[in-house]
Coordinates of C-alpha atoms in Angstrom, one line a residue:
M1 CA 74.4 68.8 72.0
S2 CA 73.3 71.9 74.0
D3 CA 76.0 74.3 75.3
G4 CA 73.8 75.2 78.3
I5 CA 72.4 78.6 79.2
G6 CA 75.8 80.3 79.7
I7 CA 76.3 80.3 83.5
S8 CA 79.7 78.6 83.1
N9 CA 80.9 81.7 81.2
L10 CA 80.6 83.9 84.3
P11 CA 84.3 83.3 85.3
N12 CA 85.3 84.5 81.9
Q13 CA 83.2 87.7 82.3
R14 CA 84.7 88.3 85.8
H15 CA 88.2 87.7 84.4
K16 CA 87.6 90.3 81.7
I17 CA 86.2 92.9 84.1
T18 CA 89.1 92.4 86.6
S19 CA 91.7 92.6 83.7
Q20 CA 90.2 96.0 82.6
H21 CA 90.0 97.5 86.1
G22 CA 93.2 96.1 87.5
A23 CA 93.7 95.8 91.2
H24 CA 95.3 97.6 94.1
F25 CA 97.4 96.1 96.9
T26 CA 98.7 97.8 100.1
M27 CA 101.5 96.4 102.1
M28 CA 103.2 97.7 105.2
V29 CA 106.8 96.9 106.4
V30 CA 107.7 97.2 110.1
G31 CA 111.1 96.7 111.6
E32 CA 114.2 98.3 112.8
S33 CA 116.4 100.3 110.5
G34 CA 119.1 98.3 108.6
L35 CA 117.2 95.0 108.3
G36 CA 116.7 95.3 104.6
K37 CA 113.1 96.4 104.3
T38 CA 113.7 98.7 101.3
T39 CA 115.8 96.0 99.5
L40 CA 113.2 93.3 100.0
I41 CA 110.4 95.4 98.6
N42 CA 112.5 96.3 95.5
T43 CA 113.5 92.6 95.1
L44 CA 109.9 91.4 95.5
F45 CA 108.6 93.5 92.7
A46 CA 111.8 93.5 90.6
T47 CA 111.9 97.3 90.4
E48 CA 113.1 100.2 92.5
I49 CA 110.0 101.2 94.4
C50 CA 111.7 102.4 97.6
S51 CA 114.9 104.5 97.3
P52 CA 117.8 103.4 99.5
R53 CA 118.1 105.3 102.8
N54 CA 121.0 107.2 104.3
Y55 CA 121.0 105.6 107.8
R56 CA 123.7 108.0 109.0
Q57 CA 121.1 110.7 109.1
R58 CA 118.9 108.9 111.5
F59 CA 121.3 109.7 114.4
A60 CA 120.6 113.4 113.8
K61 CA 116.9 112.7 114.8
Q62 CA 117.5 110.9 118.0
M63 CA 115.8 113.7 120.0
D64 CA 112.6 113.2 118.1
K65 CA 112.2 109.6 119.1
T66 CA 109.1 109.1 117.0
T67 CA 108.0 106.5 114.5
E68 CA 107.1 108.0 111.2
V69 CA 104.7 106.6 108.5
E70 CA 105.7 107.1 104.9
I71 CA 103.5 106.2 101.9
L72 CA 105.0 105.1 98.6
K73 CA 103.0 104.3 95.5
A74 CA 103.8 102.6 92.2
D75 CA 101.9 101.4 89.2
L76 CA 103.1 97.9 88.1
E77 CA 102.2 96.1 84.8
E78 CA 102.7 92.5 83.8
R79 CA 101.3 90.9 80.7
G80 CA 98.7 93.6 80.3
F81 CA 97.5 93.5 83.9
N82 CA 97.9 96.6 86.0
I83 CA 98.2 96.8 89.8
K84 CA 98.4 99.9 91.9
L85 CA 100.9 99.1 94.7
T86 CA 101.1 101.1 97.9
V87 CA 104.0 100.5 100.3
I88 CA 103.7 101.8 103.9
D89 CA 107.1 102.3 105.5
T90 CA 107.7 103.0 109.2
P91 CA 111.1 104.7 109.6
G92 CA 112.2 105.3 113.2
F93 CA 110.5 102.2 114.7
G94 CA 112.7 100.4 117.2
D95 CA 115.7 102.7 116.6
Y96 CA 115.9 104.2 120.1
V97 CA 117.0 103.1 123.6
N98 CA 113.5 103.7 124.9
N99 CA 111.0 102.3 122.4
R100 CA 107.9 102.6 124.7
D101 CA 104.8 103.3 122.6
S102 CA 106.8 103.4 119.4
W103 CA 104.1 101.3 117.9
T104 CA 101.4 103.8 118.5
P105 CA 101.7 105.7 115.2
I106 CA 101.6 102.4 113.3
V107 CA 98.5 101.1 115.1
D108 CA 96.8 104.5 114.8
F109 CA 97.5 104.6 111.1
I110 CA 96.0 101.2 110.5
D111 CA 92.9 102.1 112.5
E112 CA 92.6 105.4 110.7
Q113 CA 92.4 103.6 107.3
H114 CA 89.6 101.4 108.5
E115 CA 87.8 104.5 109.9
S116 CA 88.3 106.5 106.7
Y117 CA 86.9 103.7 104.6
M118 CA 83.9 103.2 106.9
R119 CA 83.2 106.9 106.8
Q120 CA 83.3 106.9 103.0
E121 CA 80.9 104.0 102.8
Q122 CA 78.4 106.0 104.8
Q123 CA 78.4 108.9 102.2
P124 CA 75.8 109.2 99.4
L125 CA 78.4 109.1 96.6
R126 CA 80.8 106.2 97.0
K127 CA 82.4 105.8 93.6
E128 CA 85.7 107.6 94.4
K129 CA 86.6 105.9 97.6
Q130 CA 90.2 106.1 98.8
D131 CA 91.3 102.8 100.2
L132 CA 94.6 102.5 102.1
R133 CA 93.6 99.6 104.2
I134 CA 96.6 97.3 104.9
H135 CA 96.3 94.0 103.1
A136 CA 99.6 92.5 104.4
C137 CA 102.1 93.6 107.0
L138 CA 105.7 92.2 106.9
Y139 CA 107.2 92.3 110.4
F140 CA 111.0 92.1 110.2
I141 CA 112.7 90.2 113.0
K142 CA 116.4 90.8 113.7
P143 CA 118.5 87.6 113.2
T144 CA 119.8 87.4 116.8
G145 CA 119.4 83.6 117.1
N146 CA 118.1 83.9 120.7
T147 CA 114.4 84.8 121.0
L148 CA 111.9 87.6 120.2
K149 CA 112.4 90.8 122.1
P150 CA 109.6 92.1 124.3
L151 CA 109.1 94.9 121.8
D152 CA 108.6 92.4 119.0
V153 CA 106.0 90.4 121.1
E154 CA 104.1 93.5 122.1
V155 CA 104.0 95.0 118.5
M156 CA 103.1 91.7 116.9
K157 CA 100.2 91.2 119.3
R158 CA 98.8 94.6 118.4
L159 CA 99.3 94.2 114.7
G160 CA 98.0 90.6 114.5
T161 CA 94.5 91.7 115.5
R162 CA 94.4 94.4 112.9
V163 CA 96.1 93.2 109.7
N164 CA 97.4 90.1 108.0
L165 CA 100.6 89.8 109.9
I166 CA 103.5 87.9 108.2
P167 CA 106.7 87.7 110.3
V168 CA 110.0 87.4 108.4
V169 CA 113.6 86.7 109.6
A170 CA 115.7 89.4 108.0
K171 CA 119.2 88.8 106.6
A172 CA 119.0 85.1 106.7
D173 CA 122.5 84.8 105.1
T174 CA 124.0 86.0 108.4
M175 CA 123.1 82.7 110.1
T176 CA 124.1 79.1 109.6
P177 CA 121.3 76.8 108.4
E178 CA 121.2 75.1 111.8
D179 CA 121.0 78.3 113.8
L180 CA 118.4 79.7 111.4
S181 CA 116.2 76.5 111.8
N182 CA 116.5 76.7 115.6
F183 CA 115.7 80.4 115.6
K184 CA 112.5 79.9 113.5
T185 CA 111.4 77.1 115.9
I186 CA 111.9 79.5 118.9
I187 CA 109.8 82.2 117.1
R188 CA 107.0 79.7 116.4
E189 CA 107.0 78.6 120.1
V190 CA 106.8 82.3 121.3
V191 CA 104.1 83.1 118.8
D192 CA 102.0 80.1 120.0
A193 CA 102.7 80.9 123.7
Q194 CA 101.8 84.6 123.4
N195 CA 98.7 83.8 121.2
I196 CA 100.0 86.1 118.4
K197 CA 97.7 86.0 115.4
I198 CA 99.6 85.6 112.1
Y199 CA 98.3 85.1 108.6
T200 CA 97.9 81.5 107.6
P201 CA 97.0 80.5 104.0
P202 CA 93.6 78.9 103.6
I203 CA 93.6 75.1 103.0
D204 CA 91.3 74.1 100.2
A205 CA 89.8 70.7 101.1
E206 CA 88.7 70.0 97.5
D207 CA 92.1 70.7 96.0
E208 CA 94.8 68.5 97.5
T209 CA 97.6 70.2 95.5
A210 CA 96.6 73.7 96.8
A211 CA 96.1 72.3 100.3
E212 CA 99.6 70.8 100.3
H213 CA 101.0 74.1 99.1
A214 CA 99.2 76.0 101.9
R215 CA 100.6 73.5 104.5
A216 CA 104.1 74.0 103.1
M217 CA 103.7 77.8 103.5
Q218 CA 102.5 77.4 107.1
A219 CA 105.4 75.0 107.9
V220 CA 108.1 77.5 106.9
M221 CA 106.8 80.5 108.8
P222 CA 108.4 82.8 109.8
F223 CA 110.0 83.2 106.3
S224 CA 113.7 83.6 106.2
I225 CA 114.7 86.1 103.6
I226 CA 117.6 87.5 101.7
G227 CA 117.1 90.7 99.7
S228 CA 119.3 91.9 96.8
I229 CA 118.8 93.6 93.5
T230 CA 122.4 93.0 92.5
D231 CA 123.3 90.4 89.8
V232 CA 126.2 88.1 90.9
T233 CA 127.9 85.2 89.1
T234 CA 127.9 81.8 90.9
P235 CA 130.9 79.5 90.7
D236 CA 129.1 77.4 88.1
G237 CA 128.6 80.5 85.8
R238 CA 125.0 81.3 86.5
V239 CA 124.0 85.0 86.9
V240 CA 121.5 85.4 89.8
K241 CA 120.2 87.9 92.3
G242 CA 122.2 87.5 95.5
R243 CA 125.0 88.4 97.7
E244 CA 128.6 87.4 97.1
Y245 CA 130.9 86.3 100.0
L246 CA 134.3 84.8 100.3
W247 CA 132.7 81.4 100.9
G248 CA 130.3 81.6 97.9
V249 CA 127.1 83.2 96.8
A250 CA 123.8 83.5 98.8
E251 CA 121.1 83.3 96.2
V252 CA 117.8 85.1 96.7
E253 CA 115.7 82.6 94.7
N254 CA 117.5 79.5 95.9
E255 CA 115.1 77.7 98.3
D256 CA 118.1 76.0 100.0
H257 CA 119.3 79.4 101.0
C258 CA 116.1 81.3 102.0
D259 CA 112.3 81.4 101.7
F260 CA 112.1 84.3 99.4
K261 CA 110.3 82.4 96.6
K262 CA 107.8 81.1 99.1
L263 CA 107.2 84.6 100.5
R264 CA 106.7 86.0 97.0
S265 CA 104.3 83.2 96.1
L266 CA 102.4 84.0 99.3
L267 CA 102.2 87.7 98.7
I268 CA 101.7 87.9 94.9
R269 CA 101.4 84.7 92.9
T270 CA 99.1 82.6 95.0
Y271 CA 97.4 84.3 97.9
M272 CA 97.2 88.0 97.1
L273 CA 93.5 87.9 96.5
D274 CA 93.0 86.0 99.8
L275 CA 95.0 88.7 101.6
I276 CA 92.7 91.4 100.1
N277 CA 89.5 89.5 100.9
S278 CA 90.5 88.6 104.4
T279 CA 91.3 92.2 105.1
E280 CA 87.8 93.1 103.9
E281 CA 85.9 90.3 105.5
N282 CA 87.9 89.8 108.7
H283 CA 89.9 92.8 109.9
Y284 CA 87.7 95.6 108.4
E285 CA 84.5 93.9 109.5
A286 CA 85.8 93.4 113.0
Y287 CA 86.7 97.1 113.2
R288 CA 83.4 98.1 111.8
L289 CA 81.4 95.9 114.2
A290 CA 83.4 97.2 117.2
Q291 CA 82.6 100.8 116.2
M292 CA 79.0 100.2 115.4
E293 CA 78.5 98.7 118.9
T294 CA 79.7 101.9 120.6
R295 CA 78.7 104.6 118.1
K296 CA 75.6 105.8 116.4
F297 CA 75.4 106.0 112.6
G298 CA 77.4 109.0 111.3
E299 CA 78.8 109.8 114.7
P300 CA 82.5 110.7 114.7
K301 CA 85.0 108.4 116.3
V302 CA 85.5 108.8 120.0
K303 CA 88.9 110.3 120.6
K304 CA 91.1 108.6 123.1
L305 CA 90.9 111.5 125.5
D306 CA 87.1 111.2 125.5
N307 CA 87.0 107.5 125.8
P308 CA 85.5 106.4 129.2
K309 CA 88.4 104.0 129.8
Y310 CA 90.9 106.8 129.4
R311 CA 88.7 109.1 131.4
E312 CA 88.8 106.7 134.4
E313 CA 92.5 106.3 134.1
E314 CA 92.9 110.1 133.9
E315 CA 90.7 110.4 137.0
M316 CA 92.8 107.8 138.9
L317 CA 96.0 109.6 138.0
R318 CA 94.6 113.0 139.0
K319 CA 93.5 111.5 142.3
R320 CA 96.9 110.0 142.9
F321 CA 98.5 113.3 142.0
T322 CA 96.3 115.2 144.4
E323 CA 97.1 112.8 147.2
Q324 CA 100.8 113.0 146.5
V325 CA 100.6 116.8 146.5
K326 CA 98.7 116.8 149.9
L327 CA 101.4 114.5 151.3
E328 CA 104.1 116.8 150.1
E329 CA 102.3 119.9 151.5
A330 CA 101.9 118.3 154.9
R331 CA 105.6 117.4 154.9
F332 CA 106.5 120.9 153.8
R333 CA 104.4 122.4 156.6
Q334 CA 106.1 120.1 159.1
W335 CA 109.5 121.2 157.8
E336 CA 108.3 124.8 158.0
Q337 CA 107.3 124.4 161.6
H338 CA 110.6 122.7 162.4
L339 CA 112.5 125.6 160.8
I340 CA 110.4 128.2 162.7
A341 CA 111.1 126.4 166.0
E342 CA 114.8 126.1 165.1
R343 CA 114.8 129.8 164.2
D344 CA 113.2 130.8 167.5
R345 CA 115.7 128.7 169.4
L346 CA 118.6 130.2 167.6
N347 CA 117.2 133.7 168.1
K348 CA 116.8 133.0 171.9
D349 CA 120.3 131.6 172.1
L350 CA 121.5 134.7 170.2
E351 CA 119.7 137.0 172.6
Q352 CA 121.2 135.1 175.6
A353 CA 124.6 135.4 174.1
H354 CA 124.1 139.1 173.4
T355 CA 123.0 139.6 177.0
A356 CA 126.1 137.7 178.3
I357 CA 128.3 139.8 176.1
K358 CA 126.7 143.0 177.3
A359 CA 127.3 141.9 180.9
L360 CA 130.9 141.1 180.2
E361 CA 131.3 144.5 178.6
A362 CA 129.9 146.1 181.7
E363 CA 132.2 144.2 183.9
L364 CA 135.2 145.2 181.8
D365 CA 134.1 148.9 182.0
Q366 CA 133.9 148.6 185.8
L367 CA 137.3 147.0 186.0
A368 CA 138.8 149.6 183.7
A369 CA 137.3 152.4 185.8
Y370 CA 138.5 150.8 189.0
H371 CA 142.1 150.6 187.7
R372 CA 142.0 154.2 186.6
Q373 CA 140.9 155.4 190.0
G374 CA 143.5 153.2 191.8
G375 CA 146.4 154.5 189.6
T376 CA 145.4 158.2 190.2
V377 CA 145.4 157.8 194.1
G378 CA 148.8 156.1 194.1
R379 CA 150.5 159.1 192.3
R380 CA 149.2 161.6 194.8

């Protein structure tokens, strides 16, 4: 019986090439300080990629009020397969009273990576391309139990159109199961009402098992997570990663306690390749198309200050400022005229008073002279 011409061996060839070259994966974490971003990253990859932060120092930088972007890199290996992991952290986001435009450095960084990759593709030599395009963005939601804050809605709207956005409820062990379930329902309703784009695993119509797994992933979003790299002992004697409380142990990998295992499956075990491909085929292509519609080949990116939209806004602001200055100048001239008139009136009153005083002084002099004359005549 013939073994065919060998086409069916192509997946094996692809597997060998991929195993030799490895892969790279870039993930961004966005959220307020103290929500466990560093701990979750270390828990996901079972190693210390991000060093713990000293959050007392962040109060010393309150005057800066800027969101920073930090890049952390690590080489991971499992069963002979290597992956270059890049984690983009955003310290300072959401930590201030006024968080207006705090998302700008994050959005600009994402756009800059698309722009950098597109520019490298246009070069004659493209073997050594640097690729920091974000494949997945974990947005950490504070477990308030109420609803999403306006800042959360605004930032998620902007991120959802640029990256594979995956919202997570941080520190799920601080809420009761009922409160957590209600909170997740509220978040899903807000996401739908605000048309926020979040990553949804693809459903394979030909594989019912994979399709069911994808539906299960979609049903639990946003993922409730517990992060911990500490080993604790459960009441039944098991040693697990988790957090120990007076009432018991919150286990990281217990699906009755949180969705950590589902999140790890989504990011690494099952859908990492889809996250990489969707970044290339959807988000990067959308950026590339938008730029090619407004720019010539090889032309540098239009800066925000040179953008026609911003130029119109600047012109409107300048016109409004000029009108306001004119109004203030007119009011100033009116006040000046009023002050001059008041000065003239006061000077006139002063002159009249001075004249009256002079007249009184003259009368006093006359009276004094009269009395002197009368006294002299009487003595003679």
